XYZ file of C-alpha atoms in Angstrom:
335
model
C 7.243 101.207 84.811
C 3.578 100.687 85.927
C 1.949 97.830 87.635
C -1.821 97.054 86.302
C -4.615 94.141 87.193
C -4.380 91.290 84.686
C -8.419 90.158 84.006
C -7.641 87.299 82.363
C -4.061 84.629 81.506
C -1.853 81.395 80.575
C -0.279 79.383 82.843
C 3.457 79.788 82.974
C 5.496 78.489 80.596
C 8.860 77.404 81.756
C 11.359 78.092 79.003
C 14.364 78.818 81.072
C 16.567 76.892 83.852
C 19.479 77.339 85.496
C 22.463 75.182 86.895
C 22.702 74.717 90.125
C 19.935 77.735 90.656
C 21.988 80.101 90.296
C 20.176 82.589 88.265
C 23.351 83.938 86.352
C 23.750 80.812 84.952
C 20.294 81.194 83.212
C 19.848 79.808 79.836
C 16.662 78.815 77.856
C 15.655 74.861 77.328
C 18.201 73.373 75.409
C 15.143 71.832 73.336
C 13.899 75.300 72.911
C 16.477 77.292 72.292
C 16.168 77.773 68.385
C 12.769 79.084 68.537
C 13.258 80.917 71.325
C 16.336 82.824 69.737
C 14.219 83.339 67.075
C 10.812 84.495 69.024
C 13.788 87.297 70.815
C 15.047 88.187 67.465
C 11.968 89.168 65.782
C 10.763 90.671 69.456
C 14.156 92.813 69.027
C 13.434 94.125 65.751
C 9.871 95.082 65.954
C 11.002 97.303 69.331
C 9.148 94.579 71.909
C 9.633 93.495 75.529
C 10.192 90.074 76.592
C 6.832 88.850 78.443
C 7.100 86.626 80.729
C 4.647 84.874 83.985
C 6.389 84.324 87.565
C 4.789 82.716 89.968
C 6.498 81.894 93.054
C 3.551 80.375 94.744
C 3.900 77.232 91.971
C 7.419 77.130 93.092
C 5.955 76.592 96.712
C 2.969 74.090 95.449
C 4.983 71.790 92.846
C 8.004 71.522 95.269
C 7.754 70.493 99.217
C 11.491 71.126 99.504
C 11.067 74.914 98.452
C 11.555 77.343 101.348
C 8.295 79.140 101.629
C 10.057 82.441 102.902
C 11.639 82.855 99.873
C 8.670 83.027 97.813
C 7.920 86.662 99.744
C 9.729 89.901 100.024
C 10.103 89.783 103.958
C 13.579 88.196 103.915
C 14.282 84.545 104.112
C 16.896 82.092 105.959
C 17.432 80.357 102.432
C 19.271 83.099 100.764
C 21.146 82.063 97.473
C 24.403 83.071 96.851
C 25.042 83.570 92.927
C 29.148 85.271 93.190
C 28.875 88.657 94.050
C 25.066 88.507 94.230
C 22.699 88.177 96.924
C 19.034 86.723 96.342
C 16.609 87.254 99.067
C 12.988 86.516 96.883
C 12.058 83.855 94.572
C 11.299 86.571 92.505
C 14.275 88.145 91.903
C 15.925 85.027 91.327
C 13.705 84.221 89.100
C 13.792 86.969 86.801
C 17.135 87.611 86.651
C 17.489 83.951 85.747
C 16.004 85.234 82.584
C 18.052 88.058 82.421
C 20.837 85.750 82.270
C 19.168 83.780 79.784
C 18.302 86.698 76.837
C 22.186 87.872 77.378
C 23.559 84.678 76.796
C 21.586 85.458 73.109
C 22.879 88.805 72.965
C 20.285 90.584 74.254
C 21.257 92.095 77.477
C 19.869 95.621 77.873
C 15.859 93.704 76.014
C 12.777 95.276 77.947
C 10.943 92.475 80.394
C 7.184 93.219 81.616
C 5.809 90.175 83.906
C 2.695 89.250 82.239
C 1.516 87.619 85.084
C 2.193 86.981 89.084
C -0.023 87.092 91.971
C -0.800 84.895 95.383
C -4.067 82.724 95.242
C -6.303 83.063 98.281
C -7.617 79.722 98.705
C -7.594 76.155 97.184
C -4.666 74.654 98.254
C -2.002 74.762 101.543
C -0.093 77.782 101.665
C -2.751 79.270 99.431
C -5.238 82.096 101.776
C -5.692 85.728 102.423
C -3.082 86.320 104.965
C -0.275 84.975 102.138
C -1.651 86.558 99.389
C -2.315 89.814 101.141
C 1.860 89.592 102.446
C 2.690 88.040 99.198
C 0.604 90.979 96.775
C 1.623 94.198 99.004
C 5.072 92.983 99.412
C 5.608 92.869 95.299
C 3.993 96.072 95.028
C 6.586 97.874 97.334
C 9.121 95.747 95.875
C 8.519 97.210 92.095
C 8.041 100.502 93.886
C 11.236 100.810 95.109
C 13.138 101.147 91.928
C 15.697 99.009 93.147
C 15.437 96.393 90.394
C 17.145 93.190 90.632
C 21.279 92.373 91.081
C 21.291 91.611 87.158
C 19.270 95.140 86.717
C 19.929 97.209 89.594
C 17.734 100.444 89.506
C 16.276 99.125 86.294
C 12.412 97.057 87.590
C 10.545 95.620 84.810
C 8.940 97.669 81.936
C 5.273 96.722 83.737
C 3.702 94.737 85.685
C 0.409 92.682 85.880
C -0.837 91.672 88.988
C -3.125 88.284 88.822
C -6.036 88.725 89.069
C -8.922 91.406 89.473
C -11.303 88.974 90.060
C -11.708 85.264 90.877
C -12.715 82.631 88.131
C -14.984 80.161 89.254
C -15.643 78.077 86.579
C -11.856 78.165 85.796
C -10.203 74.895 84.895
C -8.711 73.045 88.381
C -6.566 70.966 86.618
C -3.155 72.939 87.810
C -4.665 73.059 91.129
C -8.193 74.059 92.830
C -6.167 77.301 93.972
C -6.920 77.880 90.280
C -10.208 79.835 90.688
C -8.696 82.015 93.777
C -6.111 84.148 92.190
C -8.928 87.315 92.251
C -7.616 90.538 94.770
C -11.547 90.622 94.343
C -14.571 87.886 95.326
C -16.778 87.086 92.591
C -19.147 90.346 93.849
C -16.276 93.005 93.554
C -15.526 92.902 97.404
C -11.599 93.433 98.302
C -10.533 90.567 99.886
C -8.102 92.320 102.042
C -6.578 94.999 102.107
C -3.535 96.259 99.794
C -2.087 99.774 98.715
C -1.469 99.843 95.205
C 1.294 103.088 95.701
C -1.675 105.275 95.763
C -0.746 107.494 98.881
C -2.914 105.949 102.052
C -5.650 104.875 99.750
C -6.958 101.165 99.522
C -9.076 99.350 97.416
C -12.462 100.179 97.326
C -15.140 97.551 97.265
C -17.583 97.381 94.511
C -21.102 99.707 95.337
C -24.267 99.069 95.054
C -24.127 95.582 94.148
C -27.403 93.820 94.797
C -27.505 90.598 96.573
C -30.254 87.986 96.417
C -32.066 87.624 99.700
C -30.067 86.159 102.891
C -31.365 82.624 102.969
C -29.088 79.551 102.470
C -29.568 75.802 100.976
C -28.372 73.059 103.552
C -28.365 69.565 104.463
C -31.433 68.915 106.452
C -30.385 67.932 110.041
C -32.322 64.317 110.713
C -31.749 63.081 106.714
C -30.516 59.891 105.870
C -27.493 60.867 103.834
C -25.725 57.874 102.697
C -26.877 58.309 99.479
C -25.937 61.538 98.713
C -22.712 61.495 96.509
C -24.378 61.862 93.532
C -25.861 64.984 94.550
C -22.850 66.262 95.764
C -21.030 65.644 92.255
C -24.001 66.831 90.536
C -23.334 70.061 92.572
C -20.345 70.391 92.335
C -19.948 69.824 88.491
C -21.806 73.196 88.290
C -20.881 75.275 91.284
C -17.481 75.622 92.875
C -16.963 73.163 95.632
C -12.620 73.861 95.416
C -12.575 75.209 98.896
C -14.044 72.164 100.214
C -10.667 70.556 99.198
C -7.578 69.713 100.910
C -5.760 73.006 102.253
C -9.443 74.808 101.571
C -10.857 77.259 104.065
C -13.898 74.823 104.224
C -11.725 71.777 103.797
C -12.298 70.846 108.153
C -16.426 72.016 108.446
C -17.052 68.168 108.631
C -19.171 65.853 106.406
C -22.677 67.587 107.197
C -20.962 70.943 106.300
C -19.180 69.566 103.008
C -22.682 68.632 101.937
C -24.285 71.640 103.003
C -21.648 73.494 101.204
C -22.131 72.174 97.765
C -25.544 72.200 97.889
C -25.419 75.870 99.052
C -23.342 76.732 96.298
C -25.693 74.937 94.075
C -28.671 76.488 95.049
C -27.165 80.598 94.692
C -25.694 80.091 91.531
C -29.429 79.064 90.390
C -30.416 82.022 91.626
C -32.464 80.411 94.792
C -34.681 78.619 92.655
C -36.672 76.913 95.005
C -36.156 73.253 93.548
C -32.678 73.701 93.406
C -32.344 73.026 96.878
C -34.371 69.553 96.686
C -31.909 67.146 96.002
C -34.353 64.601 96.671
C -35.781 65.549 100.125
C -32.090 65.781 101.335
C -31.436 70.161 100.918
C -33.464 72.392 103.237
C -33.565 76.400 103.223
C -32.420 78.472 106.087
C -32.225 81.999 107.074
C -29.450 81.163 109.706
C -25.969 82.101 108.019
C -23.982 77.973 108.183
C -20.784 79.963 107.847
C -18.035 78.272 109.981
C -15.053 80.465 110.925
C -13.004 81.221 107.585
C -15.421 79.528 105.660
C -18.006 81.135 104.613
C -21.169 80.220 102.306
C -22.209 82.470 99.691
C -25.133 84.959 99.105
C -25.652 84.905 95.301
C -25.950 88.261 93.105
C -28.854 89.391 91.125
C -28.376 89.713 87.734
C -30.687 91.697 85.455
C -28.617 91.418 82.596
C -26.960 94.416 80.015
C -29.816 96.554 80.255
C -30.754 97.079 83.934
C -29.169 98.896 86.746
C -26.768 95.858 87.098
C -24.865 97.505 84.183
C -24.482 101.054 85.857
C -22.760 99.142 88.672
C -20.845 97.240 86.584
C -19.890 100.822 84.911
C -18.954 102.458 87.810
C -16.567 99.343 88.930
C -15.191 99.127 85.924
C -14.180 102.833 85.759
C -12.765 102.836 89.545
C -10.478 100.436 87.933
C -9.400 102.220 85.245
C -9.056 105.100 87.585
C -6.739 102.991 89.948
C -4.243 101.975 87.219
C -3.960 105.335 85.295
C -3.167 107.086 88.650
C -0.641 104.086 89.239
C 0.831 105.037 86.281
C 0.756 108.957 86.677
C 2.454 108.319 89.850
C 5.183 106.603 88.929
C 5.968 108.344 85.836
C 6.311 111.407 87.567
């Protein structure tokens, strides 16, 4: 059992249920069950695990009824009772709901790896660092433990991906602006908290050497008529990401002036501080005064000098300090 960074996924796919939510009573979609007895059988003869995404936090977005302790490892009020079995985590539950599920097709003792799971960090309510920081490091020792779940005591999953390295920002909202937030990482390779992967006392390391563009920001100029400037905004935003701006967003209460100056800002770095990029017809202005308003904070952009500059070396060296991280996860654990 190892637990590695997913770079890249699929949304969920939610081929099991369970009566009552009781996750021994797990079975797969009745409208799904022939293919999916088929998809196990052919999984069972070529020697395959079962791979599957679980994402409490979609539990806790789709459903205002859900109990939000339950969707950590910290212990909840809202434990479920399933016989003999105790369920303290969404997780768990969860899981062993497809436990339930592949025995009720004979296939009890099949391998499961989790594809995919992970806490976004901004986008929506319950979605920021301080959850997905509990959320990520409480997994982590979870899997560590080696307790498994009640269905598979002592037995955790065959792997385990954590989503994601980094955030997506031109990722598809349509699930949810949390959507582009899932990254441990920001866009420039900086940890967004801080989390022990099971390496001893060692954290992740932020991304060296990475080269910003100068520290100068595109806002809304102060005395501008701005009654007009929706369009720009859109225009902006169309390009950029604007998703914090949004409800639950750690720049969702910075006011109208700051929403503006937000998107434009936005805007204007991922042009690389083109100059006319922060027109927007007489209404943008450049600053060297940071606008960042408590949590939310406007971006510096990063150079990029393309494949064959210096750019590359750092992206060589941060791509090999992950590698590093999840072989050693997996020497660890194997010992």
């Amino acid at each position: 059992m190892f637990l590695l960074i997913s770079l890249k996924g699929v949304q969920i796919s939610d081929a099991y249920e369970s009566s009552g939510g009781l996750p021994s009573q797990g079975v797969f979609r009745s409208e799904l069950t022939q293919i999916m007895t088929q998809l196990v059988q052919f999984l069972n003869s070529n020697g395959s695990p079962f791979v599957v995404n679980i994402y409490p936090f979609l539990s806790l977005y789709d459903n205002g009824d859900f109990p939000q302790d339950y969707a950590f490892f910290q212990g909840t009020s809202h434990a479920v009772t399933d016989g003999s079995n105790v369920y303290t985590n969404a997780f768990d539950g969860n899981y062993d709901t497809l436990v339930a599920a592949l025995g009720k097709l004979g296939y009890n003792q099949m391998p499961i790896i989790i594809g995919e799971i992970g806490w976004p960090s901004d986008g929506a309510v319950g979605a920021n660092i301080t959850a997905a920081r509990v959320f990520n490091q409480g997994l982590v020792y979870h899997i560590a433990s080696n307790k498994g779940t009640p269905l598979r005591p002592n037995t955790p999953p065959m792997d385990v991906y954590l989503f994601e390295l980094l955030d997506e920002g031109a990722k598809s909202t349509l699930p949810g602006n949390f959507e582009r937030h899932w990254g441990i990482f920001s866009f420039d390779g900086q940890a967004k908290y801080s989390l022990n992967l099971g390496l001893g006392n060692k954290e992740l390391r932020n991304a060296r050497n990475v080269e910003y563009l100068p520290s100068r920001w595109c806002v809304a100029k102060p005395s501008s008529d701005l009654t007009n400037v929706v369009n720009h905004m859109k225009i902006a935003c169309s390009v950029a990401d604007c998703t914090t701006l949004n409800y639950g967003g750690s720049c969702n209460e910075i006011g109208e002036k700051g929403n503006i100056s937000y998107a434009f800002n936005s805007y204007y770095q991922l042009r690389m501080q083109d100059s006319q990029s922060c027109e927007f017809d007489g209404l943008g202005m450049v600053t060297f005064l940071d606008p960042s308003i408590g949590d939310c904070h406007f971006l510096v952009g990063v150079i990029d000098k393309g494949l064959n500059s210096s750019s590359s070396q750092t992206t060589y060296q941060w791509w090999v300090l992950v590698l590093f991280l999840n072989l050693h996860w997996i020497f660890l654990l194997s010992m």
